[in-house]
Short mmCIF file of C-alpha atoms in Angstrom, two decimals:
data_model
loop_
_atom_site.label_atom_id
_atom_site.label_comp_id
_atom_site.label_asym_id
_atom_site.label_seq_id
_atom_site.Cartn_x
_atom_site.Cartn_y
_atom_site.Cartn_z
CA UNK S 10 -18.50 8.12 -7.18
CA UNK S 11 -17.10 10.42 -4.54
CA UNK S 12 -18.50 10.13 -1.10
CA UNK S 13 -20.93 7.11 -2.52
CA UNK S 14 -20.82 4.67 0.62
CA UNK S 15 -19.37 7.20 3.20
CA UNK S 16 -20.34 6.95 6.70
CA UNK S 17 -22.32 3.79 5.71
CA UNK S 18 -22.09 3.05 9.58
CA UNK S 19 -24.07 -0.86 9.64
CA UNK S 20 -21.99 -2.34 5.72
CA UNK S 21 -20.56 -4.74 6.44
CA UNK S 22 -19.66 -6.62 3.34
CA UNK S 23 -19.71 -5.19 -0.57
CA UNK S 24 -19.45 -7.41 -3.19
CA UNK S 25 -18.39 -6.39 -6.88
CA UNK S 26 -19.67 -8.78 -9.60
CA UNK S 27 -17.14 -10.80 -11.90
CA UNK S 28 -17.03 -9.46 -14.92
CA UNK S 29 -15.64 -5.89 -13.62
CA UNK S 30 -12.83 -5.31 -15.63
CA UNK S 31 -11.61 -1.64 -14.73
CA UNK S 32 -12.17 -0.33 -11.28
CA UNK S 33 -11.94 2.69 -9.37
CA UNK S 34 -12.87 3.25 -6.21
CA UNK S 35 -13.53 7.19 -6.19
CA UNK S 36 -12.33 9.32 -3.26
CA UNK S 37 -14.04 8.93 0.12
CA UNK S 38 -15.82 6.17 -1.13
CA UNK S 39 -16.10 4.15 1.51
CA UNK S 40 -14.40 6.29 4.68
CA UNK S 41 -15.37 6.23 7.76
CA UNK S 42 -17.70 2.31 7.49
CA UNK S 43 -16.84 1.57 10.28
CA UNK S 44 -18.96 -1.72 10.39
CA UNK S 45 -17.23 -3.28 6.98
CA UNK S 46 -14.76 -5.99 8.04
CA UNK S 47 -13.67 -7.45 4.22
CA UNK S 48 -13.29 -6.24 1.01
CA UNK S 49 -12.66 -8.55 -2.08
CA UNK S 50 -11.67 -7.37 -5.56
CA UNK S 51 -12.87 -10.00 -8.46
CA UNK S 52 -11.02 -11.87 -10.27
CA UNK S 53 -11.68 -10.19 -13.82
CA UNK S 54 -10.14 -6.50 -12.85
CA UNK S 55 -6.94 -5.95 -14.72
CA UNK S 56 -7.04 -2.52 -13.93
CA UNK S 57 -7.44 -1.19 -10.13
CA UNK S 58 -7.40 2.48 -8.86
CA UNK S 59 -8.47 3.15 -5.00
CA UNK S 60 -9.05 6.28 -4.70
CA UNK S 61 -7.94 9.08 -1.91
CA UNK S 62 -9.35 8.38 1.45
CA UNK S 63 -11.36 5.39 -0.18
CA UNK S 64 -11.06 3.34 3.45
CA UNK S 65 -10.20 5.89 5.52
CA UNK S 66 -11.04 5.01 9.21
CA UNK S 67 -12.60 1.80 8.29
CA UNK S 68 -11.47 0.80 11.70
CA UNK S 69 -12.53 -2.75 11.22
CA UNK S 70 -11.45 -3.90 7.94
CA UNK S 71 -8.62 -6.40 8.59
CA UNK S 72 -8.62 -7.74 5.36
CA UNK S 73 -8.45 -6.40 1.88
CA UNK S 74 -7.94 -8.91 -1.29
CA UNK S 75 -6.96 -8.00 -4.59
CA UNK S 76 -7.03 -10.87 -7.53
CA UNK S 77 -4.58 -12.23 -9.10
CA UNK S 78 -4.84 -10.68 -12.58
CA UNK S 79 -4.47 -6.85 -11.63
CA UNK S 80 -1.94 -5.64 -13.69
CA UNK S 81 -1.57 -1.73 -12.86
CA UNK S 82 -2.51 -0.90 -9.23
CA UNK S 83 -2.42 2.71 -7.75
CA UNK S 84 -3.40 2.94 -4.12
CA UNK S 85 -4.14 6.60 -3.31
CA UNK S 86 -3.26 9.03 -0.92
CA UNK S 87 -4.98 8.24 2.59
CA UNK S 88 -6.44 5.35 0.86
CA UNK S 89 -5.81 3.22 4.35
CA UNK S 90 -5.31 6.13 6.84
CA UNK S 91 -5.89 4.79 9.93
CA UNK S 92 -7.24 1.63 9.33
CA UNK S 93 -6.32 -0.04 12.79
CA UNK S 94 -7.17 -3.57 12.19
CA UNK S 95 -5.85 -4.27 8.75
CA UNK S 96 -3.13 -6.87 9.64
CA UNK S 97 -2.70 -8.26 5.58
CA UNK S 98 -3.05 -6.53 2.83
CA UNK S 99 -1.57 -8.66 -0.27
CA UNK S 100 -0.78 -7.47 -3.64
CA UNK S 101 -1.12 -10.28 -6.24
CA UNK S 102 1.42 -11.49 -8.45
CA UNK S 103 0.81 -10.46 -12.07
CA UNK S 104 1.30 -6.43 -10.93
CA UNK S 105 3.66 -4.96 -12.67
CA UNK S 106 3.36 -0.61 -11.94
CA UNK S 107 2.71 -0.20 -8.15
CA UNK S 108 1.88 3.13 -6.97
CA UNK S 109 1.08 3.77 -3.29
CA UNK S 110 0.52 7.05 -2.70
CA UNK S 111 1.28 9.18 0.28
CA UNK S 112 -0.11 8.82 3.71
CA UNK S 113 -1.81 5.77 2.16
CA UNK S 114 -1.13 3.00 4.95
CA UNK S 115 -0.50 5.87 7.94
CA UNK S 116 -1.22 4.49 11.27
CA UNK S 117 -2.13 0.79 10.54
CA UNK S 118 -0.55 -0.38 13.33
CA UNK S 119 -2.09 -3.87 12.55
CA UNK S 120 0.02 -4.05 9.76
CA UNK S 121 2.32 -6.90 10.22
CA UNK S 122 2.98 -8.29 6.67
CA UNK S 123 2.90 -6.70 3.49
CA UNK S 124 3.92 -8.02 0.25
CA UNK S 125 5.13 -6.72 -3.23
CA UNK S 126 5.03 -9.37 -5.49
CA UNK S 127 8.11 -10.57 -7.89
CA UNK S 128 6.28 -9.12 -10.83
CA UNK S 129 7.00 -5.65 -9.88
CA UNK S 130 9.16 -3.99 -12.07
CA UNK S 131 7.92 0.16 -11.02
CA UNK S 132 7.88 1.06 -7.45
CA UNK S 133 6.62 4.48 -5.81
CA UNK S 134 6.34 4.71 -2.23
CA UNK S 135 4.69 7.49 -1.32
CA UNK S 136 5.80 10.05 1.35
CA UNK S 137 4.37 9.21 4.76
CA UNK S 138 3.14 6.28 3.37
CA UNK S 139 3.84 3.51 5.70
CA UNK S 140 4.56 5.82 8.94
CA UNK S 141 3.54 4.51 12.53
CA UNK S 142 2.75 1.56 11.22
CA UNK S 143 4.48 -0.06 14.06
CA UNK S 144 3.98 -3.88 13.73
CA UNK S 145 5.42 -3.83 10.49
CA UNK S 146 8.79 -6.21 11.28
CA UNK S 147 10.27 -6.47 7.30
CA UNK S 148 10.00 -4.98 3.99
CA UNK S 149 10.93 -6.55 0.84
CA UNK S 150 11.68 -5.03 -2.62
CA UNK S 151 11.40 -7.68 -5.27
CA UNK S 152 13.92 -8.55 -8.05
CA UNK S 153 12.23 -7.14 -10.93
CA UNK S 154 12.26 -3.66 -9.86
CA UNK S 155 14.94 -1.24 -11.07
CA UNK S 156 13.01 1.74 -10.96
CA UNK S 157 12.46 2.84 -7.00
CA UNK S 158 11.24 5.53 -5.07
CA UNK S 159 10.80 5.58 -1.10
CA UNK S 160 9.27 9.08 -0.10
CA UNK S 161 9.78 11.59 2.79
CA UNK S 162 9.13 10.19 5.90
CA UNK S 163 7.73 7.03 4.10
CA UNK S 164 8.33 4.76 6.97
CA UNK S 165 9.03 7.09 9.94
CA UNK S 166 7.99 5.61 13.55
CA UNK S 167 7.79 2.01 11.94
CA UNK S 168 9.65 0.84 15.30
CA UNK S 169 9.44 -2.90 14.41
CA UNK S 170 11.00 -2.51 11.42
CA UNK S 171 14.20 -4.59 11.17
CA UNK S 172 14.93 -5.80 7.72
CA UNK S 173 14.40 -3.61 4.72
CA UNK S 174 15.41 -5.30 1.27
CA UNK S 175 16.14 -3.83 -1.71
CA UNK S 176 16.72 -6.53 -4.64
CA UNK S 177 20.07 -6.57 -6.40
CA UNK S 178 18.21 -4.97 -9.40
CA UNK S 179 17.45 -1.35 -8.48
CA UNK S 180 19.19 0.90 -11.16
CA UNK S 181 17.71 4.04 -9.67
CA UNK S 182 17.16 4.88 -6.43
CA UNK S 183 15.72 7.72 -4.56
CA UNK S 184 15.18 7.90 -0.86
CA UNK S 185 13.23 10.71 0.69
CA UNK S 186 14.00 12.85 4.01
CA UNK S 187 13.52 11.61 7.16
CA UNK S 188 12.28 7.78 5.10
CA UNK S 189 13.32 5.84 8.10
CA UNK S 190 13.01 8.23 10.96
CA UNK S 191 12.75 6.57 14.49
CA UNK S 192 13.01 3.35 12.55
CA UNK S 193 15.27 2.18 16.13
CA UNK S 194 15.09 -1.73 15.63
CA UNK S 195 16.64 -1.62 11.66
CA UNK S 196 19.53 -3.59 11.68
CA UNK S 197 19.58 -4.34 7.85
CA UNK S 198 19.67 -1.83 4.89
CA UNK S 199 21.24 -2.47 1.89
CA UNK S 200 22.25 -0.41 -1.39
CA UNK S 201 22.52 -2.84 -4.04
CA UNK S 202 25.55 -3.01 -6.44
CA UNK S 203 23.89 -2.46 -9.38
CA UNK S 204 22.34 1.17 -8.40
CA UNK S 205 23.98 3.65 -10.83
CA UNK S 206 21.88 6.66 -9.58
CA UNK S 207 21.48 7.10 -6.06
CA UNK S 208 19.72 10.08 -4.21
#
């Protein structure tokens, strides 16, 4: 529930057994652990919900795992605020509707690699959701997805950022204010051919 582990100051490690099939991880959940360092989702969750402010200011968590047979992920708003030392967060191929919420990876300035997997074919990028995450040097949309949304000031003060990707797929595509404010080391952006709605 809301709140259940918050503040937990000395967890370091939380294990959820195997035969978890739906998950959510309520809001404030975790925030503010400061202790826990790893957090592994099993194997038998197809769906996975993490909650706003789940892992807010879990300032050493560098690593958070998701299996390989999620197949609807939402990622809430704040879910990763100011997690410092995440450096990898991977989603698993086998996702198909991605939803990251806004504010959700703000200030993880750790962040140097994260993936969207091929099997994506629904994208939302929530506003502010990547912003000052400065280590963050590329950004790949994947070929499946024809359906994508980058919000307001998504990745504003990602100064590392050079490559953003969209795959020649995208049908519809909406970019926010401000998406790529201060974004200084972007060389490459482009609009693919096939995008018939553009905003």
């Amino acid at each position: 529930g809301e709140n259940a582990f918050e503040n937990c100051n000395k967890l370091t490690n939380f294990t959820i057994p195997d035969k978890v099939k739906e998950l959510t991880i309520d809001k404030y959940a975790f925030r503010d652990c400061k202790s826990l360092e790893a957090f592994k989702i099993p194997g038998s969750v197809k769906e996975l919900t993490i909650g706003e402010n789940a892992f807010s200011d879990c300032t050493k968590l560098t690593n958070f795992t998701i299996s390989g047979s999620v197949k609807e992920l939402t990622i809430g708003k704040n879910a990763f605020w100011n997690c410092t030392n995440l450096t990898n967060f991977t989603i698993p191929e086998g996702v198909e509707k991605l939803n990251i919420g806004g504010v959700a990876f703000y200030g993880c300035e750790s962040l140097k690699d994260f993936t969207i997997p091929g099997s994506v074919k629904e994208l939302t990028i929530g506003e502010n959701a990547f912003e000052n995450c400065n280590k963050l040097t590329n950004f790949t949309i994947p070929d499946r997805v024809e359906k994508l949304t980058i919000g307001k000031w998504a990745f504003q003060g990602c100064t590392k950022l050079a490559d953003f990707t969209i795959s020649g797929n995208v049908e519809k595509l909406n970019i926010g204010e401000g998406a790529f404010d201060g974004c200084t080391k972007l060389t490459n952006f482009t609009i693919p051919d096939k995008v018939k709605e553009l905003n």
